mmCIF file of C-alpha atoms and ligand atoms in Angstrom:
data_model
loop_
_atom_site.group_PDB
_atom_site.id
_atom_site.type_symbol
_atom_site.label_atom_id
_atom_site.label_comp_id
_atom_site.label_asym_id
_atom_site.label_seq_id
_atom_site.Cartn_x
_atom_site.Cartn_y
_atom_site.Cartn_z
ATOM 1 C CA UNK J 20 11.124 -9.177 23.713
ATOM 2 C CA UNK J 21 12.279 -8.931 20.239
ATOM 3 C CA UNK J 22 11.171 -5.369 17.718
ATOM 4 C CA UNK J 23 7.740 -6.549 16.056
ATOM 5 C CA UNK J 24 8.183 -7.001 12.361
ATOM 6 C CA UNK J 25 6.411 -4.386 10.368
ATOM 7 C CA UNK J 26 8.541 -4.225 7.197
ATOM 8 C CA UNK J 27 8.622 -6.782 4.435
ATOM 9 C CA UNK J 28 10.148 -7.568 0.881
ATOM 10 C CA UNK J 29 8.801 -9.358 -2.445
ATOM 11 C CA UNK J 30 11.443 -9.865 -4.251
ATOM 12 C CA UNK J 31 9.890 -9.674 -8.154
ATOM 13 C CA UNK J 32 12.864 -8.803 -10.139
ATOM 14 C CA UNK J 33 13.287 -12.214 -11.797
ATOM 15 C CA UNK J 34 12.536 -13.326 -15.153
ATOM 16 C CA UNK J 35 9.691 -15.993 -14.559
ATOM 17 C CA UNK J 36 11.833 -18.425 -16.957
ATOM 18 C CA UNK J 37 10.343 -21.468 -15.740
ATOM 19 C CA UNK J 38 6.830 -19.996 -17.336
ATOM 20 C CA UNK J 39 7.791 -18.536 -20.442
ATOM 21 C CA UNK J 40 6.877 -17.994 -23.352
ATOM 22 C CA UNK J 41 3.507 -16.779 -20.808
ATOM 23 C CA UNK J 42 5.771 -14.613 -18.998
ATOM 24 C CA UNK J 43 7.559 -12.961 -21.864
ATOM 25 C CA UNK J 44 5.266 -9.710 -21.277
ATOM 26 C CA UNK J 45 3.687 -10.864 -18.374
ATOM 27 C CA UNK J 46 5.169 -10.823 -15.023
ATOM 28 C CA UNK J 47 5.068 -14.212 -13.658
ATOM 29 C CA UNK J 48 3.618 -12.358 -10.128
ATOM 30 C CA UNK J 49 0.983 -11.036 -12.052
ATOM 31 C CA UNK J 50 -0.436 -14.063 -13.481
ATOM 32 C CA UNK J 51 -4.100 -14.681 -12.027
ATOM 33 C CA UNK J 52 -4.828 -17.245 -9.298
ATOM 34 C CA UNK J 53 -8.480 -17.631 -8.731
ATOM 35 C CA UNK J 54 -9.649 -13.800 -8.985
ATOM 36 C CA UNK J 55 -6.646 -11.585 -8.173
ATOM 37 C CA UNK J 56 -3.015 -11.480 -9.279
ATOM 38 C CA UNK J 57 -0.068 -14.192 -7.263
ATOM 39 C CA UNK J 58 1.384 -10.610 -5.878
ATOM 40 C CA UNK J 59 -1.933 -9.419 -4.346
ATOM 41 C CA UNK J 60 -2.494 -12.649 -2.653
ATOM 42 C CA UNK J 61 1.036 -12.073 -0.875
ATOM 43 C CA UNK J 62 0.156 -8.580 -0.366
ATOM 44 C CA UNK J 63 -3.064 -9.178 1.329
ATOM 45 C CA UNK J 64 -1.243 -11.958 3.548
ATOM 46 C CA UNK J 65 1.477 -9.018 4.608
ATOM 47 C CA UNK J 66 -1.372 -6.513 5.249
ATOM 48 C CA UNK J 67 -3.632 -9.097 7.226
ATOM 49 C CA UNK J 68 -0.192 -10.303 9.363
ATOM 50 C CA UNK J 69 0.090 -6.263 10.372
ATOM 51 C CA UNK J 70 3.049 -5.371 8.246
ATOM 52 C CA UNK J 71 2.597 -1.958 7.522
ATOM 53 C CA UNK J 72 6.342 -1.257 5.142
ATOM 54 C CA UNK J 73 6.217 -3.719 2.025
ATOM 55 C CA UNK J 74 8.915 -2.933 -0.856
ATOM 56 C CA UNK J 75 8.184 -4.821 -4.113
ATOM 57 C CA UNK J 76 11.572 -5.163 -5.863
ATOM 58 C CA UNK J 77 11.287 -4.863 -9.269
ATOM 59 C CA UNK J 78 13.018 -4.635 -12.652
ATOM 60 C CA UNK J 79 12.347 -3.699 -16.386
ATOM 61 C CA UNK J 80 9.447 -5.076 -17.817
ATOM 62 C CA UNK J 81 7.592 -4.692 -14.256
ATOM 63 C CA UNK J 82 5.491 -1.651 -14.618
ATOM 64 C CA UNK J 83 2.031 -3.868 -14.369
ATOM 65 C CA UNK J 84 2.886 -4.442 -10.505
ATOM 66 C CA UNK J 85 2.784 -1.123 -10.002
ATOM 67 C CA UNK J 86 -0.547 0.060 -12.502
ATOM 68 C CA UNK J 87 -2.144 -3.045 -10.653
ATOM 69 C CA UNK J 88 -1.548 -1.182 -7.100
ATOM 70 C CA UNK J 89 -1.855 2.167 -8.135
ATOM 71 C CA UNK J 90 -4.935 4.185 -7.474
ATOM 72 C CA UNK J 91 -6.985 4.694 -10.889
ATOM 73 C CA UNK J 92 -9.609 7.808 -9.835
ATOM 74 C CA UNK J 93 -10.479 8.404 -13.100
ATOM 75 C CA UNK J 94 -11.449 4.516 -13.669
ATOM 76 C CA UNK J 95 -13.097 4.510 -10.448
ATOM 77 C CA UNK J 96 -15.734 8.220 -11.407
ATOM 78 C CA UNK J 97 -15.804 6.477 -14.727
ATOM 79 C CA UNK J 98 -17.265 3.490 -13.538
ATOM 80 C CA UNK J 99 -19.432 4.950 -11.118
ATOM 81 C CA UNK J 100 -21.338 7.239 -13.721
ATOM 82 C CA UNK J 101 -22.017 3.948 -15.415
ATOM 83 C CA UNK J 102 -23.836 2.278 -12.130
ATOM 84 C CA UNK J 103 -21.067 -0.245 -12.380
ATOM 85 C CA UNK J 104 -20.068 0.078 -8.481
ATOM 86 C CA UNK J 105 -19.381 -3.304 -7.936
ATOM 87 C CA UNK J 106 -16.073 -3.035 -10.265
ATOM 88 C CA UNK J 107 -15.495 0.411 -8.802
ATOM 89 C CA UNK J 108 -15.053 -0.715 -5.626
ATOM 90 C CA UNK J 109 -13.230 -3.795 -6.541
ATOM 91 C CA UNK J 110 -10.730 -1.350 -8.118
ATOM 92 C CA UNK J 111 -10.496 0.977 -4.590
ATOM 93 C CA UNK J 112 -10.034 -2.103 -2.736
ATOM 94 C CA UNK J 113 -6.716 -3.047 -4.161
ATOM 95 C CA UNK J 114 -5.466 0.713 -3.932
ATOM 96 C CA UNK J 115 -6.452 0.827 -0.580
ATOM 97 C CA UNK J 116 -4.863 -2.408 0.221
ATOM 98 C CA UNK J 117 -1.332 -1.231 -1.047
ATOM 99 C CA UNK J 118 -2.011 2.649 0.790
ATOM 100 C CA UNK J 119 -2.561 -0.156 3.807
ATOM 101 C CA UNK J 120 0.525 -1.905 3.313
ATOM 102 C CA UNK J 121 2.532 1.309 1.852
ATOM 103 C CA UNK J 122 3.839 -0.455 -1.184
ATOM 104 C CA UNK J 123 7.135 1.083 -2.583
ATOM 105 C CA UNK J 124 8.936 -0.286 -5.392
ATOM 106 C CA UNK J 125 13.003 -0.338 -6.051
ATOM 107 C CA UNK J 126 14.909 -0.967 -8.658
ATOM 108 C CA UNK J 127 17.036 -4.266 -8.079
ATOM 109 C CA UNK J 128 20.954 -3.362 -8.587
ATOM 110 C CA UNK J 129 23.879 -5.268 -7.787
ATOM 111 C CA UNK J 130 25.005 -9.216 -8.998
ATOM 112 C CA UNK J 131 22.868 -12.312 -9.687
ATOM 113 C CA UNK J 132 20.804 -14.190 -7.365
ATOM 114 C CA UNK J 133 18.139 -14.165 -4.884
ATOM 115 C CA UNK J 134 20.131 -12.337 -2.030
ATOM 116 C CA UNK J 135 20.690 -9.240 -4.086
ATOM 117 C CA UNK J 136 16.838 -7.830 -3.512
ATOM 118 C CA UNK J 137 17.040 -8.825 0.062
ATOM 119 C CA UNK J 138 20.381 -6.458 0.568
ATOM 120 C CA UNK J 139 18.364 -3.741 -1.656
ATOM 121 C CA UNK J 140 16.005 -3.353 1.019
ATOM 122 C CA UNK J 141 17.972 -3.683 3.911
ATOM 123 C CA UNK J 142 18.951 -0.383 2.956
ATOM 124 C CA UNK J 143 15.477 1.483 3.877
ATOM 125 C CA UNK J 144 14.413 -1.498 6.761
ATOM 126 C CA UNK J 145 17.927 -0.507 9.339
ATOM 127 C CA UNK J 146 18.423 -2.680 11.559
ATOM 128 C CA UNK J 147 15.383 -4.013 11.764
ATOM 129 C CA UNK J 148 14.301 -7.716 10.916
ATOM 130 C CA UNK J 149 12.052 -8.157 7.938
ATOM 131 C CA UNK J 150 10.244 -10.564 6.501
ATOM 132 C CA UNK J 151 10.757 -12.116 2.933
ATOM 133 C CA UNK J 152 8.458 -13.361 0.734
ATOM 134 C CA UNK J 153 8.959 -14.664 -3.105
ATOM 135 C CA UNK J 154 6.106 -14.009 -4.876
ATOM 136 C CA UNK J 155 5.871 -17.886 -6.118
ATOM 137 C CA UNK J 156 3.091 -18.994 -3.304
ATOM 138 C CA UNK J 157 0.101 -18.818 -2.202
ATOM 139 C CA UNK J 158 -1.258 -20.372 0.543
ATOM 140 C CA UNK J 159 -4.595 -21.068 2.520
ATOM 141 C CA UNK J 160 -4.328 -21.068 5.799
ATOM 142 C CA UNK J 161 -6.352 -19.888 9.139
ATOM 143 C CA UNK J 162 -3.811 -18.165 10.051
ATOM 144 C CA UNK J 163 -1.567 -16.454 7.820
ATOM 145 C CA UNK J 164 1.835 -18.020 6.651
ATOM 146 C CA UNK J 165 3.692 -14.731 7.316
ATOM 147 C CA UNK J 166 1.829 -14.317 10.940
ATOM 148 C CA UNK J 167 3.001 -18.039 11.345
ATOM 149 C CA UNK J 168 6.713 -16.655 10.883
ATOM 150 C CA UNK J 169 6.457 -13.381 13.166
ATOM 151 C CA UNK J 170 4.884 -15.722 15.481
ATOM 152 C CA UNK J 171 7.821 -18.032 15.572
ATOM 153 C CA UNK J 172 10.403 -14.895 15.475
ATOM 154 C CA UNK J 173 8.882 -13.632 18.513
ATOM 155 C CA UNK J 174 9.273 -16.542 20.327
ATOM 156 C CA UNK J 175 12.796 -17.322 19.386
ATOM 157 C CA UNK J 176 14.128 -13.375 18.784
ATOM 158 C CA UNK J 177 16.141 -15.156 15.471
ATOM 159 C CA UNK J 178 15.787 -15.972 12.173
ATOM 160 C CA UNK J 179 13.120 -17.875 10.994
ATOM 161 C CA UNK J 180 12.695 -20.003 7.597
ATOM 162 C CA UNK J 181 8.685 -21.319 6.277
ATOM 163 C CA UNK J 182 9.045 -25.140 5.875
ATOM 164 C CA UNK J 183 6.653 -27.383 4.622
ATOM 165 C CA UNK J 184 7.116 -31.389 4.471
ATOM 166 C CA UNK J 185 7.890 -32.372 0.517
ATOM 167 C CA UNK J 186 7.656 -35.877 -1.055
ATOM 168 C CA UNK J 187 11.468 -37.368 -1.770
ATOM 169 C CA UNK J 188 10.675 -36.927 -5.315
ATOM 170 C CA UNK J 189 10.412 -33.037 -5.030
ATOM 171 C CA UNK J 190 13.510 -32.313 -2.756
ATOM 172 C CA UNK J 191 15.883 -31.727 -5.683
ATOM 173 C CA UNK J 192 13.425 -27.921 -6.517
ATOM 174 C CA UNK J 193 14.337 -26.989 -2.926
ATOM 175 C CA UNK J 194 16.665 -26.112 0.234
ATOM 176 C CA UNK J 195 15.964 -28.743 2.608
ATOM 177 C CA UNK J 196 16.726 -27.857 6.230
ATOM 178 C CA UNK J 197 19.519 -29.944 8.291
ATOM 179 C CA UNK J 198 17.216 -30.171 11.836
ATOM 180 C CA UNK J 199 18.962 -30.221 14.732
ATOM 181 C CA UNK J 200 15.662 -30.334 17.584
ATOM 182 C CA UNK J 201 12.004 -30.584 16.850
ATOM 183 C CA UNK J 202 10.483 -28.130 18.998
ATOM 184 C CA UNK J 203 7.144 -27.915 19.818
ATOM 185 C CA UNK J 204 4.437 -26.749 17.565
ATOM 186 C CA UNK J 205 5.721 -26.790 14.471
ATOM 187 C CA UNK J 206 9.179 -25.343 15.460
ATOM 188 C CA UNK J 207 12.610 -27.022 14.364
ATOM 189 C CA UNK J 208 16.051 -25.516 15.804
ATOM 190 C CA UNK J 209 17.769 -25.767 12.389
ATOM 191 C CA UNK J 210 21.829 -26.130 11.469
ATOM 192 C CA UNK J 211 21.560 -24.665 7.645
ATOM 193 C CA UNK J 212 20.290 -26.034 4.199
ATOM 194 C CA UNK J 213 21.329 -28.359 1.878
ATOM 195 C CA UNK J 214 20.178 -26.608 -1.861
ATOM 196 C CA UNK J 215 18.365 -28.715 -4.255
ATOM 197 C CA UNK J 216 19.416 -32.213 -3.106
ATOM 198 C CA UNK J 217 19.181 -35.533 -4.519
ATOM 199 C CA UNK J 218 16.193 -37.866 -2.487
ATOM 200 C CA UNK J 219 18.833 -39.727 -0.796
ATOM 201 C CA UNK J 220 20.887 -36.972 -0.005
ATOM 202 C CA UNK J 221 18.360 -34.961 1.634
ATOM 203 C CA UNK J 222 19.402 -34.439 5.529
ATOM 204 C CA UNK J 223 15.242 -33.809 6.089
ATOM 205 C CA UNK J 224 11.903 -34.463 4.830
ATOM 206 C CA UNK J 225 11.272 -30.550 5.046
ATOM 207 C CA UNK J 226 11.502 -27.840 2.334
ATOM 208 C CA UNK J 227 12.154 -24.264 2.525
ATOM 209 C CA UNK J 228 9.704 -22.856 0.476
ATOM 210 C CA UNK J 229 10.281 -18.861 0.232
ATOM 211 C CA UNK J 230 9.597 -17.670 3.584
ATOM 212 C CA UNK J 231 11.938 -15.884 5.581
ATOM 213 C CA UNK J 232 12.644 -13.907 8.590
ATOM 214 C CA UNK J 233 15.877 -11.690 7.980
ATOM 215 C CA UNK J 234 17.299 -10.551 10.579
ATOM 216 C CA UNK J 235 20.548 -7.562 10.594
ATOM 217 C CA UNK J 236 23.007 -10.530 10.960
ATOM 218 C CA UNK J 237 21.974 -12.336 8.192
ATOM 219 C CA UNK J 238 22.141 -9.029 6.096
ATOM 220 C CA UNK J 239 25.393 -8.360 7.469
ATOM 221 C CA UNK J 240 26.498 -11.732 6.149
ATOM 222 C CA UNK J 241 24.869 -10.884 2.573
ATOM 223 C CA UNK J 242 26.846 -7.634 2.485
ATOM 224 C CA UNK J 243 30.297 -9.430 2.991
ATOM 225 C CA UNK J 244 29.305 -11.658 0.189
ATOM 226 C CA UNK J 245 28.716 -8.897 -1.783
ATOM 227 C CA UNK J 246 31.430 -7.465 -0.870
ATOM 228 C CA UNK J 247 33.314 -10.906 -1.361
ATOM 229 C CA UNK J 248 31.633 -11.173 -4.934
ATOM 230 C CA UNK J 249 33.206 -7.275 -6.259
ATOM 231 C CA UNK J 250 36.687 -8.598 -5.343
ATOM 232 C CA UNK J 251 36.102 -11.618 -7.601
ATOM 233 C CA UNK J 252 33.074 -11.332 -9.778
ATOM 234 C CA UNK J 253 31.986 -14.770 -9.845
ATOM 235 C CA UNK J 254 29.150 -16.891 -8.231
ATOM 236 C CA UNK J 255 25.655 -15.244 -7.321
ATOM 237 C CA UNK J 256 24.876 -13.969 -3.972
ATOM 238 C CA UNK J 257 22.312 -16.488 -2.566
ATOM 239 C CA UNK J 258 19.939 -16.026 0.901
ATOM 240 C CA UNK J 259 21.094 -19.470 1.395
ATOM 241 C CA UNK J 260 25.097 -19.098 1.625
ATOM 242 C CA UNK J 261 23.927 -15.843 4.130
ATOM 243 C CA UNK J 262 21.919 -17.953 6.187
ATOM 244 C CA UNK J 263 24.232 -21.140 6.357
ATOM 245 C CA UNK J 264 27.303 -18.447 6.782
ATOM 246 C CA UNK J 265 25.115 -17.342 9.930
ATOM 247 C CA UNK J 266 23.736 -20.907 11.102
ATOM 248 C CA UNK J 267 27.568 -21.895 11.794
ATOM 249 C CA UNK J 268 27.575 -20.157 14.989
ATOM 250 C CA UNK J 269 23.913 -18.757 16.309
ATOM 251 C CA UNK J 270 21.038 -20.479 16.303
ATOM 252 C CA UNK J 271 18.489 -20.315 13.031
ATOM 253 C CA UNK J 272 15.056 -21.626 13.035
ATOM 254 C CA UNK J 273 12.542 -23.010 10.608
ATOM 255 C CA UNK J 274 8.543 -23.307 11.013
ATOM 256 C CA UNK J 275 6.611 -25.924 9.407
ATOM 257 C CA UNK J 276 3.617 -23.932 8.405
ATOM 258 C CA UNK J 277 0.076 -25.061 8.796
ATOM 259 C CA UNK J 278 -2.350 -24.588 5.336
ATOM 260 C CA UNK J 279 -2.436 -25.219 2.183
ATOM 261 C CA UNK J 280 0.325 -24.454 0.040
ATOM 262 C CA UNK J 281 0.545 -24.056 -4.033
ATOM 263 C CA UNK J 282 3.305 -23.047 -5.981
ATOM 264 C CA UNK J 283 3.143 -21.139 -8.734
ATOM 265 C CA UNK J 284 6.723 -20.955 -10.253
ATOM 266 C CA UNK J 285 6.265 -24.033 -12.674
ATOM 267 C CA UNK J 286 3.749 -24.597 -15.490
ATOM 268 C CA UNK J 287 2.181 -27.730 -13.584
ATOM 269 C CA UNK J 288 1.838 -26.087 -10.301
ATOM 270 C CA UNK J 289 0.630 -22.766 -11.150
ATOM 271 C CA UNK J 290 -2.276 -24.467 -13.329
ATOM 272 C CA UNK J 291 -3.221 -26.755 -10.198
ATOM 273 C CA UNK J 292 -3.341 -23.518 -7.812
ATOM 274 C CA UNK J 293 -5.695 -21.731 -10.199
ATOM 275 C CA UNK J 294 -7.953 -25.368 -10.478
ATOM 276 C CA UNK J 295 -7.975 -25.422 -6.681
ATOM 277 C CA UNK J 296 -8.477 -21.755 -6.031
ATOM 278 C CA UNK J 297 -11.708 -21.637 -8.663
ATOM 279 C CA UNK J 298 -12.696 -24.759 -7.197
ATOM 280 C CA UNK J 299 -12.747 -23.077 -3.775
ATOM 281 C CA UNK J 300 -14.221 -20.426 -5.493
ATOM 282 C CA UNK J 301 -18.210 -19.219 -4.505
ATOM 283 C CA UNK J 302 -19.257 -18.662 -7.814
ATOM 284 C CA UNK J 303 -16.724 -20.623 -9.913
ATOM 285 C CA UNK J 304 -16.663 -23.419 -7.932
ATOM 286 C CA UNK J 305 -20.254 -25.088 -8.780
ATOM 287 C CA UNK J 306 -19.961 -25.689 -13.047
ATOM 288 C CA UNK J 307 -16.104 -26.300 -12.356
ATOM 289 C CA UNK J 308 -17.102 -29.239 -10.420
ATOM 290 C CA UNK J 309 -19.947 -30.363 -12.703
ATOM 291 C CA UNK J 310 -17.257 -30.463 -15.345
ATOM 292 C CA UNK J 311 -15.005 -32.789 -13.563
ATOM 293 C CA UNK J 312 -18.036 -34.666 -12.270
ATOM 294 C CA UNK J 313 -18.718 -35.387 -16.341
ATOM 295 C CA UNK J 314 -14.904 -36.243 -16.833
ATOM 296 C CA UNK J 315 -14.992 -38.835 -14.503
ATOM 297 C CA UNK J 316 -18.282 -40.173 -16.397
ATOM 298 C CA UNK J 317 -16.617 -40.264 -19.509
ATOM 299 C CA UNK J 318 -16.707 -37.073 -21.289
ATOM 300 C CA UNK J 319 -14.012 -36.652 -24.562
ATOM 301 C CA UNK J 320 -12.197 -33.311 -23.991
ATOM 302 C CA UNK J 321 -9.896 -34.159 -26.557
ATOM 303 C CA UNK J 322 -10.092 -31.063 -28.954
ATOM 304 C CA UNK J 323 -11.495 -28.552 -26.098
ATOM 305 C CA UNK J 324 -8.271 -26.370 -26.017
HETATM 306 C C1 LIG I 9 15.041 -20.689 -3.605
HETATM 307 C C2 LIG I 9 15.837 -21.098 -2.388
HETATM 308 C C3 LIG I 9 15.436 -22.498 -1.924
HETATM 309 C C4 LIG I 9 13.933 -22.563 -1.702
HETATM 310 C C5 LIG I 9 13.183 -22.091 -2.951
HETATM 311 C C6 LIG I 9 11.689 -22.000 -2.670
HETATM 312 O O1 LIG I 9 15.408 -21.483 -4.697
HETATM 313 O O2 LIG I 9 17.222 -21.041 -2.683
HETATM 314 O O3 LIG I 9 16.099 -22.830 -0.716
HETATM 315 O O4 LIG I 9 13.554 -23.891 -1.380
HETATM 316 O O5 LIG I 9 13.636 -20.787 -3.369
HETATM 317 O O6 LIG I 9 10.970 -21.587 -3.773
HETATM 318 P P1 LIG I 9 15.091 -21.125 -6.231
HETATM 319 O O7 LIG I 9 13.769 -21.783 -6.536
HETATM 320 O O8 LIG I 9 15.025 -19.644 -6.342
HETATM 321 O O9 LIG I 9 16.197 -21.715 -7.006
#
């Protein structure tokens, strides 16, 4: 039976270019979808899938991540004496979650590219596996995206990549798995990724879409290109070399996911996760729809923003 994953990383050190100029002093993960933050909606799928060791990795210009977690007493007595205990406990609920989910934050160091915060980490997880999240998506689902993944890594004792089918049009934003066996439920014995490839030269109809179970070999394989990269200093050190570097000779493995999935790393799909999530929404839900409802009839918007 393989260790049970408890630890996992966000890796939020990036500069959310696809989104500026909104994320010039914003961090992209802290841009609201429905009523919390991106981050807290990865946060609270971590905490709900039992990990109990999340490290955000961070950089300059981050510090809202961490006031967002970070227990606020004297907002909370402050908001209390005013009867306002709704809002009070709203503001508990999110320290609690990250006291749940012992949030610590490190500073990213090393070269370029989406491996680098992964390494970070590896440093405090040992040789345990982890679980990797990018703070881009959000999903829906009954059960959790990241249970989905410790699911499948308990079954198969290797590591694990979240796939989701994607249109031919899209498969040039994302590694596409080469599959080698379609498993049952869900589960596809994979042979590495192709990044970012034309329609026609994509060797699936899958995409990898920022979920990852990393397991010591695959950091092993991220430390020799690291090592690799301060002999040369060029290139970036990518999760994607480390995992294709390990696919050559043991066996990797990707999970289509079940849910609903929205991305939130490009203008157009972050604004359709927030429509859908305040659609979805109790209380914001009802006028949103009467709006559309009149759109469809006809009503001019032009002018409205
Ligand atoms: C990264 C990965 C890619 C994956 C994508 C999902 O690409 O390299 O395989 O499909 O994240 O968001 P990036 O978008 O960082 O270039």
């Amino acid at each position: 039976m393989p260790p049970t994953i408890r630890r996992a990383v966000i890796p939020a050190a990036g500069l959310g270019s696809r989104l500026l100029p909104l994320t010039k002093a914003i961090p992209k993960e802290m841009l609201p979808v429905g009523d919390m933050p991106v981050i807290e909606h990865t946060v609270r799928e971590l905490v709900t899938s039992g990990i109990t060791d999340i490290t955000i990795v961070v950089s300059g210009g981050k510090s809202l991540i961490q006031d967002h977690f970070r227990p606020n007493p004297a907002l909370v007595d402050r908001l209390r004496a005013d009867g306002k205990n709704g809002y009070a406990e709203a503001v508990e609920e999110v320290a609690d979650l990250a006291r749940e989910g012992h949030i610590t934050y490190l500073d990213q160091q090393g070269p370029y590219g989406n491996g680098t915060p992964v390494l970070n980490a590896a440093r405090n997880v040992g040789d345990e596996p982890m679980l990797v999240l990018w703070p881009d998506d959000v999903f829906v689902a009954e059960v959790p995206r990241a249970q989905q993944l410790i699911s499948a890594y308990e079954a198969t004792g290797c590591p694990v990549l979240a796939l989701m089918p994607v249109e031919p049009a899209e498969t040039h934003r994302y590694g596409v798995p080469v599959v080698k066996e379609d498993l049952d439920d869900g589960l596809l014995r994979i042979t590495g990724l192709v990044e970012k490839p034309k329609p026609e030269d994509a060797p699936s109809a899958y995409a990898a879409i920022g979920g990852y179970v990393v397991t010591p070999g695959i950091v092993d394989e991220l430390r020799e290109q690291t090592r690799r990269w301060y002999e040369h200093r060029t290139g970036e050190i990518y999760l994607t070399d480390a995992i294709n570097a390990y696919a050559a000779d043991r066996a990797v493995y990707g999970q289509v996911i079940q849910g609903r999935w929205y991305d939130t790393g490009n203008p157009a799909a972050y604004l359709i996760a927030q429509f859908a999530s305040a659609l979805a929404h109790p209380e914001y839900g009802p006028p949103l729809r009467r709006l559309a409802r009149d759109l469809d009839a006809g009503t001019d918007l032009s002018g409205a923003t």
